Amino acid sequence: MTVVFEPTAEEVSLRPGETLTVEWSAEKSDGMVSLERGDLVVSAPSGGYTRVWASDGTEIYVGPDSGGEAR
């Protein structure tokens, strides 16, 4: 499965058994997760940002607000 992060359009391949931990930080609560054409789309809340970690605890780069160690 492909997970797409908006608004940056970064894509992460997710294999069976793998998980992602997603953190949103924003004052608004209009973020959304949806299934579109077989892709899981994670849309950050307005004015907020998204950070994501793989099953092994490694941060995944999904945009400029990802931590400095993100891959």
Coordinates of N, CA, C and O in Angstrom, one line a residue:
M1 N 0.9 -1.2 0.0 CA 0.0 0.0 0.0 C 0.9 1.2 0.0 O 2.0 1.2 0.6
T2 N 0.5 2.2 -0.7 CA 1.2 3.5 -0.7 C 0.4 4.5 0.2 O -0.8 4.6 0.1
V3 N 1.2 5.2 1.1 CA 0.6 6.2 2.0 C 1.1 7.5 1.4 O 2.3 7.7 1.3
V4 N 0.2 8.4 1.1 CA 0.5 9.7 0.5 C 0.2 10.8 1.6 O -0.9 10.8 2.2
F5 N 1.2 11.7 1.8 CA 1.1 12.7 2.8 C 0.9 14.1 2.1 O 1.7 14.4 1.3
E6 N -0.2 14.7 2.4 CA -0.5 16.0 1.9 C -0.4 17.1 2.9 O -0.6 16.8 4.1
P7 N 0.0 18.3 2.6 CA 0.1 18.8 1.2 C 1.4 18.6 0.5 O 1.6 19.2 -0.6
T8 N 2.4 17.8 1.1 CA 3.7 17.7 0.5 C 3.8 16.7 -0.7 O 4.8 16.7 -1.4
A9 N 2.8 15.8 -0.8 CA 2.8 14.7 -1.8 C 3.9 13.7 -1.6 O 4.2 13.0 -2.5
E10 N 4.5 13.6 -0.4 CA 5.5 12.6 -0.1 C 4.8 11.3 -0.1 O 3.6 11.2 0.4
E11 N 5.4 10.2 -0.6 CA 4.8 8.9 -0.6 C 5.7 7.9 0.2 O 6.9 8.0 0.0
V12 N 5.0 7.0 0.9 CA 5.7 6.0 1.7 C 5.1 4.7 1.4 O 3.8 4.5 1.4
S13 N 5.9 3.7 1.0 CA 5.4 2.3 0.8 C 5.2 1.6 2.1 O 6.2 1.6 2.9
L14 N 4.1 1.0 2.3 CA 3.8 0.3 3.6 C 3.5 -1.1 3.2 O 2.6 -1.5 2.5
R15 N 4.4 -2.0 3.8 CA 4.3 -3.5 3.5 C 3.4 -4.1 4.6 O 3.2 -3.6 5.7
P16 N 2.8 -5.3 4.3 CA 2.0 -6.0 5.2 C 2.8 -6.2 6.6 O 4.0 -6.5 6.6
G17 N 2.2 -5.9 7.7 CA 2.8 -6.0 9.0 C 3.5 -4.8 9.5 O 3.8 -4.7 10.6
E18 N 3.8 -3.9 8.6 CA 4.4 -2.6 9.0 C 3.4 -1.6 9.5 O 2.2 -1.7 9.1
T19 N 3.8 -0.7 10.4 CA 2.9 0.3 10.9 C 3.6 1.6 10.8 O 4.8 1.7 10.6
L20 N 2.8 2.7 10.8 CA 3.3 4.1 10.8 C 2.7 4.8 12.0 O 1.5 4.5 12.3
T21 N 3.4 5.6 12.7 CA 2.9 6.4 13.7 C 2.9 7.8 13.2 O 3.9 8.3 12.7
V22 N 1.7 8.5 13.2 CA 1.6 9.8 12.6 C 1.3 10.8 13.7 O 0.4 10.6 14.5
E23 N 2.0 11.9 13.7 CA 1.7 13.0 14.7 C 1.3 14.2 13.9 O 2.0 14.7 13.0
W24 N 0.2 14.8 14.3 CA -0.3 16.1 13.8 C -0.1 17.1 14.9 O -0.5 16.9 16.0
S25 N 0.3 18.3 14.5 CA 0.3 19.4 15.4 C -0.3 20.6 14.7 O 0.1 21.1 13.7
A26 N -1.4 21.1 15.3 CA -2.1 22.2 14.7 C -3.2 22.7 15.7 O -3.7 21.9 16.6
E27 N -3.7 23.9 15.5 CA -4.8 24.4 16.3 C -6.1 24.0 15.8 O -7.1 23.8 16.5
K28 N -6.2 23.7 14.5 CA -7.4 23.3 13.8 C -7.5 21.7 13.8 O -6.4 21.1 13.9
S29 N -8.6 21.2 13.7 CA -8.8 19.8 13.7 C -9.4 19.2 12.4 O -10.1 18.3 12.4
D30 N -9.0 19.9 11.3 CA -9.6 19.5 10.0 C -8.7 18.5 9.2 O -8.8 18.4 8.0
G31 N -7.7 17.9 9.9 CA -6.9 16.9 9.2 C -7.8 15.7 8.8 O -8.9 15.5 9.4
M32 N -7.3 14.9 7.8 CA -8.1 13.9 7.3 C -7.3 12.7 6.9 O -6.2 12.9 6.3
V33 N -7.8 11.5 7.1 CA -7.2 10.3 6.5 C -8.3 9.7 5.6 O -9.5 9.5 6.0
S34 N -7.9 9.3 4.4 CA -8.9 8.7 3.5 C -8.3 7.7 2.6 O -7.1 7.7 2.3
L35 N -9.1 6.8 2.0 CA -8.6 5.8 1.1 C -9.1 6.3 -0.3 O -10.3 6.4 -0.5
E36 N -8.1 6.5 -1.2 CA -8.4 7.0 -2.5 C -7.7 6.2 -3.6 O -6.5 6.2 -3.6
R37 N -8.4 5.6 -4.4 CA -7.9 4.7 -5.5 C -6.8 3.8 -5.0 O -5.7 3.6 -5.6
G38 N -7.0 3.2 -3.9 CA -6.1 2.2 -3.3 C -4.9 2.8 -2.5 O -4.1 2.1 -2.0
D39 N -4.8 4.1 -2.5 CA -3.8 4.8 -1.7 C -4.4 5.3 -0.4 O -5.5 5.8 -0.4
L40 N -3.7 5.2 0.7 CA -4.1 5.9 1.9 C -3.6 7.3 1.9 O -2.4 7.5 1.8
V41 N -4.4 8.3 2.0 CA -4.0 9.7 2.0 C -4.2 10.3 3.3 O -5.3 10.3 3.9
V42 N -3.1 10.9 3.8 CA -3.1 11.6 5.1 C -2.9 13.1 4.9 O -1.8 13.5 4.4
S43 N -3.9 13.8 5.2 CA -3.9 15.3 4.9 C -3.7 16.0 6.2 O -4.5 15.9 7.1
A44 N -2.7 16.8 6.3 CA -2.4 17.6 7.6 C -3.5 18.6 7.8 O -4.1 19.1 6.9
P45 N -3.7 18.9 9.1 CA -4.7 20.0 9.4 C -4.2 21.3 8.9 O -3.0 21.6 8.7
S46 N -5.1 22.2 8.6 CA -4.8 23.6 8.1 C -3.8 24.3 9.1 O -4.1 24.3 10.3
G47 N -2.8 24.8 8.6 CA -1.8 25.5 9.4 C -1.0 24.6 10.3 O -0.2 25.1 11.1
G48 N -1.1 23.3 10.1 CA -0.3 22.4 11.0 C 0.7 21.7 10.2 O 1.0 22.0 9.1
Y49 N 1.3 20.7 10.9 CA 2.3 19.8 10.2 C 2.1 18.4 10.6 O 1.5 18.1 11.6
T50 N 2.8 17.5 9.9 CA 2.8 16.1 10.1 C 4.2 15.6 10.3 O 5.1 16.0 9.6
R51 N 4.4 14.7 11.3 CA 5.6 13.9 11.5 C 5.2 12.4 11.5 O 4.1 12.1 12.0
V52 N 6.1 11.6 11.0 CA 5.8 10.2 10.8 C 7.0 9.3 11.2 O 8.1 9.6 10.9
W53 N 6.7 8.2 11.9 CA 7.7 7.2 12.3 C 7.4 5.8 11.8 O 6.2 5.4 11.8
A54 N 8.4 5.1 11.4 CA 8.2 3.7 10.9 C 8.1 2.8 12.1 O 8.3 3.2 13.3
S55 N 7.8 1.5 11.9 CA 7.6 0.5 12.9 C 8.9 0.4 13.8 O 8.8 0.2 15.0
D56 N 10.1 0.6 13.2 CA 11.3 0.5 14.0 C 11.7 1.8 14.7 O 12.7 1.9 15.4
G57 N 10.8 2.8 14.7 CA 11.1 4.1 15.4 C 11.8 5.1 14.6 O 12.0 6.2 15.1
T58 N 12.2 4.8 13.4 CA 12.9 5.7 12.5 C 11.9 6.8 12.0 O 10.9 6.4 11.5
E59 N 12.3 8.1 12.1 CA 11.4 9.1 11.5 C 11.5 9.1 10.0 O 12.6 9.0 9.4
I60 N 10.4 9.2 9.3 CA 10.3 9.2 7.9 C 10.1 10.7 7.4 O 9.2 11.4 7.9
Y61 N 10.8 11.1 6.4 CA 10.7 12.4 5.9 C 9.4 12.5 5.1 O 9.1 11.8 4.1
V62 N 8.5 13.4 5.5 CA 7.2 13.7 4.8 C 7.0 15.2 4.5 O 5.9 15.6 4.2
G63 N 8.1 16.0 4.7 CA 8.0 17.4 4.5 C 8.9 18.2 5.3 O 9.6 17.6 6.2
P64 N 9.0 19.5 5.2 CA 9.9 20.3 5.8 C 9.8 20.3 7.4 O 10.8 20.7 8.0
D65 N 8.7 19.9 7.9 CA 8.6 19.9 9.4 C 9.0 18.6 10.0 O 9.0 18.4 11.2
S66 N 9.5 17.6 9.2 CA 10.1 16.4 9.7 C 11.3 16.7 10.5 O 12.0 17.7 10.2
G67 N 11.7 15.9 11.4 CA 12.9 16.1 12.2 C 14.1 16.0 11.4 O 14.1 15.4 10.3
G68 N 15.2 16.5 11.9 CA 16.5 16.5 11.2 C 17.1 15.1 10.9 O 17.9 15.0 10.1
E69 N 16.6 14.1 11.7 CA 17.1 12.8 11.5 C 16.2 11.9 10.6 O 16.5 10.7 10.3
A70 N 15.2 12.5 10.0 CA 14.3 11.8 9.1 C 14.9 11.3 7.9 O 15.8 11.9 7.3
R71 N 14.6 10.0 7.5 CA 15.2 9.4 6.3 C 14.2 9.6 5.1 O 13.1 9.7 5.2

